[in-house]
mmCIF file of C-alpha atoms in Angstrom:
data_model
loop_
_atom_site.group_PDB
_atom_site.id
_atom_site.type_symbol
_atom_site.label_atom_id
_atom_site.label_comp_id
_atom_site.label_asym_id
_atom_site.label_seq_id
_atom_site.Cartn_x
_atom_site.Cartn_y
_atom_site.Cartn_z
ATOM 1 C CA VAL A 1 0.000 0.000 0.000
ATOM 2 C CA TRP A 2 1.332 3.395 -0.969
ATOM 3 C CA VAL A 3 0.700 6.292 1.415
ATOM 4 C CA LYS A 4 1.558 9.958 1.330
ATOM 5 C CA ALA A 5 4.236 11.178 3.719
ATOM 6 C CA CYS A 6 1.689 13.431 5.442
ATOM 7 C CA ASP A 7 -0.845 10.617 5.954
ATOM 8 C CA PRO A 8 -1.641 10.450 9.716
ATOM 9 C CA TYR A 9 -2.059 6.667 9.477
ATOM 10 C CA ALA A 10 1.250 6.008 7.685
ATOM 11 C CA HIS A 11 2.891 4.999 10.967
ATOM 12 C CA ILE A 12 0.588 2.012 11.477
ATOM 13 C CA ALA A 13 2.637 -1.131 11.026
ATOM 14 C CA GLU A 14 1.479 -3.799 8.619
ATOM 15 C CA ARG A 15 0.343 -7.072 10.135
ATOM 16 C CA PRO A 16 -0.646 -10.179 8.267
ATOM 17 C CA LYS A 17 -4.385 -10.779 8.208
ATOM 18 C CA HIS A 18 -3.951 -14.396 9.311
ATOM 19 C CA PRO A 19 -0.567 -14.742 11.036
ATOM 20 C CA GLN A 20 1.021 -18.135 11.481
ATOM 21 C CA ARG A 21 0.174 -19.674 14.849
ATOM 22 C CA VAL A 22 1.330 -22.508 17.020
ATOM 23 C CA MET A 23 0.730 -23.397 20.636
ATOM 24 C CA ILE A 24 3.789 -23.629 22.869
ATOM 25 C CA TRP A 25 4.463 -25.298 26.190
ATOM 26 C CA LEU A 26 7.470 -23.873 27.981
ATOM 27 C CA ALA A 27 8.821 -24.089 31.511
ATOM 28 C CA ILE A 28 11.481 -21.804 32.935
ATOM 29 C CA SER A 29 13.397 -22.130 36.174
ATOM 30 C CA MET A 30 16.236 -20.414 37.998
ATOM 31 C CA MET A 31 18.537 -22.834 36.151
ATOM 32 C CA GLY A 32 17.160 -21.909 32.704
ATOM 33 C CA PRO A 33 14.431 -23.137 30.359
ATOM 34 C CA ALA A 34 13.181 -26.656 29.765
ATOM 35 C CA GLU A 35 12.740 -27.936 26.234
ATOM 36 C CA ILE A 36 9.913 -26.309 24.281
ATOM 37 C CA LYS A 37 6.950 -28.370 23.082
ATOM 38 C CA ILE A 38 5.350 -26.911 19.960
ATOM 39 C CA VAL A 39 1.822 -27.990 19.033
ATOM 40 C CA GLY A 40 0.073 -27.082 15.795
ATOM 41 C CA PRO A 41 -2.715 -24.491 16.004
ATOM 42 C CA ARG A 42 -5.421 -26.877 14.842
ATOM 43 C CA GLU A 43 -4.430 -29.722 17.140
ATOM 44 C CA SER A 44 -6.606 -30.219 20.179
ATOM 45 C CA PHE A 45 -4.846 -30.068 23.515
ATOM 46 C CA LYS A 46 -6.721 -31.949 26.194
ATOM 47 C CA SER A 47 -5.808 -32.894 29.756
ATOM 48 C CA GLU A 48 -4.260 -36.151 28.552
ATOM 49 C CA ASP A 49 -2.018 -34.200 26.158
ATOM 50 C CA TYR A 50 -0.979 -31.792 28.893
ATOM 51 C CA CYS A 51 -0.063 -34.656 31.222
ATOM 52 C CA LYS A 52 1.972 -36.273 28.432
ATOM 53 C CA VAL A 53 3.877 -32.988 27.998
ATOM 54 C CA LEU A 54 4.541 -32.912 31.733
ATOM 55 C CA GLU A 55 5.861 -36.471 31.582
ATOM 56 C CA ASP A 56 7.978 -35.896 28.461
ATOM 57 C CA PHE A 57 9.250 -32.349 29.104
ATOM 58 C CA TYR A 58 8.665 -31.144 32.673
ATOM 59 C CA LEU A 59 9.687 -34.263 34.608
ATOM 60 C CA PRO A 60 13.002 -34.766 32.755
ATOM 61 C CA ALA A 61 13.892 -31.088 33.274
ATOM 62 C CA ALA A 62 12.828 -31.166 36.935
ATOM 63 C CA THR A 63 14.939 -34.268 37.489
ATOM 64 C CA ALA A 64 17.980 -32.981 35.588
ATOM 65 C CA LEU A 65 17.946 -29.502 37.130
ATOM 66 C CA TYR A 66 16.665 -30.144 40.651
ATOM 67 C CA GLY A 67 16.735 -33.877 41.249
ATOM 68 C CA GLY A 68 12.933 -33.782 41.121
ATOM 69 C CA TYR A 69 12.681 -31.510 44.179
ATOM 70 C CA CYS A 70 10.733 -28.635 42.681
ATOM 71 C CA ARG A 71 7.168 -27.487 42.194
ATOM 72 C CA LEU A 72 5.288 -26.506 39.077
ATOM 73 C CA ALA A 73 3.557 -23.130 38.823
ATOM 74 C CA HIS A 74 0.899 -23.062 36.143
ATOM 75 C CA ASP A 75 -2.180 -20.954 35.567
ATOM 76 C CA ASN A 76 -5.740 -22.131 35.957
ATOM 77 C CA ALA A 77 -6.370 -23.158 32.350
ATOM 78 C CA PRO A 78 -8.983 -25.931 32.098
ATOM 79 C CA VAL A 79 -6.393 -28.554 31.063
ATOM 80 C CA HIS A 80 -4.322 -27.656 34.137
ATOM 81 C CA MET A 81 -7.227 -27.893 36.574
ATOM 82 C CA SER A 82 -9.190 -30.898 35.295
ATOM 83 C CA ALA A 83 -9.782 -33.906 37.523
ATOM 84 C CA PHE A 84 -7.778 -36.056 35.094
ATOM 85 C CA THR A 85 -4.779 -33.704 35.277
ATOM 86 C CA LYS A 86 -4.874 -33.467 39.067
ATOM 87 C CA THR A 87 -5.075 -37.250 39.423
ATOM 88 C CA ARG A 88 -2.310 -37.886 36.889
ATOM 89 C CA MET A 89 -0.006 -35.267 38.429
ATOM 90 C CA ALA A 90 -0.439 -36.942 41.815
ATOM 91 C CA GLU A 91 0.392 -40.315 40.233
ATOM 92 C CA ILE A 92 3.584 -39.070 38.573
ATOM 93 C CA GLY A 93 4.648 -36.969 41.550
ATOM 94 C CA VAL A 94 4.241 -33.446 40.175
ATOM 95 C CA GLU A 95 3.740 -30.952 42.993
ATOM 96 C CA VAL A 96 1.924 -27.756 42.057
ATOM 97 C CA MET A 97 2.267 -24.358 43.685
ATOM 98 C CA PRO A 98 -1.081 -22.695 44.346
ATOM 99 C CA TRP A 99 -1.376 -19.788 41.952
ATOM 100 C CA PRO A 100 -3.985 -17.032 41.700
ATOM 101 C CA ALA A 101 -6.324 -17.114 38.720
ATOM 102 C CA GLU A 102 -5.836 -14.618 35.909
ATOM 103 C CA SER A 103 -2.460 -13.408 37.156
ATOM 104 C CA PRO A 104 -0.190 -12.979 34.120
ATOM 105 C CA ASP A 105 1.707 -10.165 35.888
ATOM 106 C CA MET A 106 2.994 -12.731 38.365
ATOM 107 C CA MET A 107 3.539 -15.675 36.008
ATOM 108 C CA PRO A 108 7.179 -15.611 34.846
ATOM 109 C CA VAL A 109 6.566 -17.776 31.798
ATOM 110 C CA GLU A 110 3.938 -15.278 30.575
ATOM 111 C CA LEU A 111 6.613 -12.569 30.626
ATOM 112 C CA ALA A 112 8.884 -14.866 28.610
ATOM 113 C CA PHE A 113 6.052 -15.482 26.116
ATOM 114 C CA ALA A 114 5.430 -11.732 25.751
ATOM 115 C CA TYR A 115 9.141 -11.148 25.118
ATOM 116 C CA MET A 116 9.208 -13.989 22.595
ATOM 117 C CA LYS A 117 6.205 -12.578 20.707
ATOM 118 C CA GLU A 118 7.832 -9.146 20.589
ATOM 119 C CA ARG A 119 11.114 -10.605 19.271
ATOM 120 C CA LEU A 120 9.268 -12.732 16.716
ATOM 121 C CA ARG A 121 7.524 -9.629 15.372
ATOM 122 C CA SER A 122 10.475 -7.240 15.493
ATOM 123 C CA HIS A 123 13.519 -9.422 14.874
ATOM 124 C CA TYR A 124 12.804 -12.833 13.342
ATOM 125 C CA LYS A 125 9.689 -11.966 11.278
ATOM 126 C CA PRO A 126 8.751 -15.511 10.221
ATOM 127 C CA LYS A 127 6.764 -15.783 6.997
ATOM 128 C CA ASN A 128 5.436 -19.333 7.336
ATOM 129 C CA LYS A 129 4.922 -22.036 9.937
ATOM 130 C CA ALA A 130 8.342 -23.642 9.378
ATOM 131 C CA GLU A 131 10.080 -20.275 9.875
ATOM 132 C CA LEU A 132 7.923 -19.610 12.945
ATOM 133 C CA ILE A 133 8.987 -22.879 14.570
ATOM 134 C CA GLU A 134 12.632 -22.265 13.634
ATOM 135 C CA SER A 135 12.404 -18.728 15.065
ATOM 136 C CA ILE A 136 10.871 -19.952 18.337
ATOM 137 C CA LEU A 137 13.686 -22.459 18.805
ATOM 138 C CA LYS A 138 16.289 -19.817 17.897
ATOM 139 C CA PHE A 139 14.711 -17.408 20.393
ATOM 140 C CA LYS A 140 15.036 -20.048 23.100
ATOM 141 C CA ASP A 141 18.722 -20.540 22.314
ATOM 142 C CA ASP A 142 19.475 -16.813 21.899
ATOM 143 C CA PHE A 143 17.453 -15.219 24.689
ATOM 144 C CA LEU A 144 16.132 -17.724 27.233
ATOM 145 C CA THR A 145 19.403 -17.816 29.122
ATOM 146 C CA PRO A 146 19.636 -18.826 32.778
ATOM 147 C CA LYS A 147 20.208 -15.119 33.612
ATOM 148 C CA TYR A 148 17.058 -14.058 31.728
ATOM 149 C CA CYS A 149 15.046 -16.795 33.475
ATOM 150 C CA GLN A 150 16.430 -15.757 36.887
ATOM 151 C CA ASP A 151 15.619 -12.070 36.298
ATOM 152 C CA THR A 152 12.126 -12.941 35.083
ATOM 153 C CA ILE A 153 11.416 -15.164 38.080
ATOM 154 C CA ARG A 154 12.785 -12.551 40.492
ATOM 155 C CA HIS A 155 10.346 -10.070 38.945
ATOM 156 C CA ILE A 156 7.551 -11.946 40.766
ATOM 157 C CA HIS A 157 8.485 -10.269 44.054
ATOM 158 C CA LYS A 158 8.140 -6.812 42.506
ATOM 159 C CA ALA A 159 4.868 -7.774 40.815
ATOM 160 C CA MET A 160 3.453 -9.200 44.060
ATOM 161 C CA ASN A 161 4.149 -5.948 45.875
ATOM 162 C CA GLN A 162 2.499 -3.993 43.050
ATOM 163 C CA VAL A 163 -0.584 -6.241 43.150
ATOM 164 C CA ILE A 164 -0.790 -5.777 46.938
ATOM 165 C CA ASP A 165 -0.423 -1.988 46.515
ATOM 166 C CA ARG A 166 -3.223 -2.074 43.930
ATOM 167 C CA GLU A 167 -5.434 -4.158 46.254
ATOM 168 C CA GLY A 168 -5.476 -7.144 43.928
ATOM 169 C CA PHE A 169 -6.131 -5.223 40.735
ATOM 170 C CA PRO A 170 -3.952 -5.788 37.659
ATOM 171 C CA VAL A 171 -0.553 -4.145 37.656
ATOM 172 C CA ARG A 172 -1.102 -2.735 34.175
ATOM 173 C CA GLY A 173 -4.141 -0.630 33.470
ATOM 174 C CA SER A 174 -6.655 1.035 35.724
ATOM 175 C CA LYS A 175 -8.324 -0.135 38.946
ATOM 176 C CA ASP A 176 -11.662 1.118 37.665
#
């Protein structure tokens, strides 16, 4: 699209109408990230699938990094909170930290996802699904360093204080 230099809307960045999408499972810890599980956008992801990801990705990382002595923090997505998931996690020995619902300001992995999305848009700019997957894996190698993971996890303390100061309201945006 050609626009005149004086056009007030010329600064609006182009975005694809239907961007490439995938679903990602990622865990980060003070020791660094676990392996990333990438699921296609049209694939269903049920409680059984989530538990399989925990068995194949979370448990090996938890064992390698912490000898299995760690707890999982996840949000309250339906696949995380289903009876099947709770039963299976108890069977395989996954301990879960209680976590407040709808709290992305305090969920370190959500901050990592936001950073990844920003880098994908501004730096990698994938044009198809294969490039998107390659870019996600490159982002993990380039940016999800142990130091980044540590800083992101330490941010929780600051976010918790901000949430307390705002009487439970979101850190970003208005209380009203």
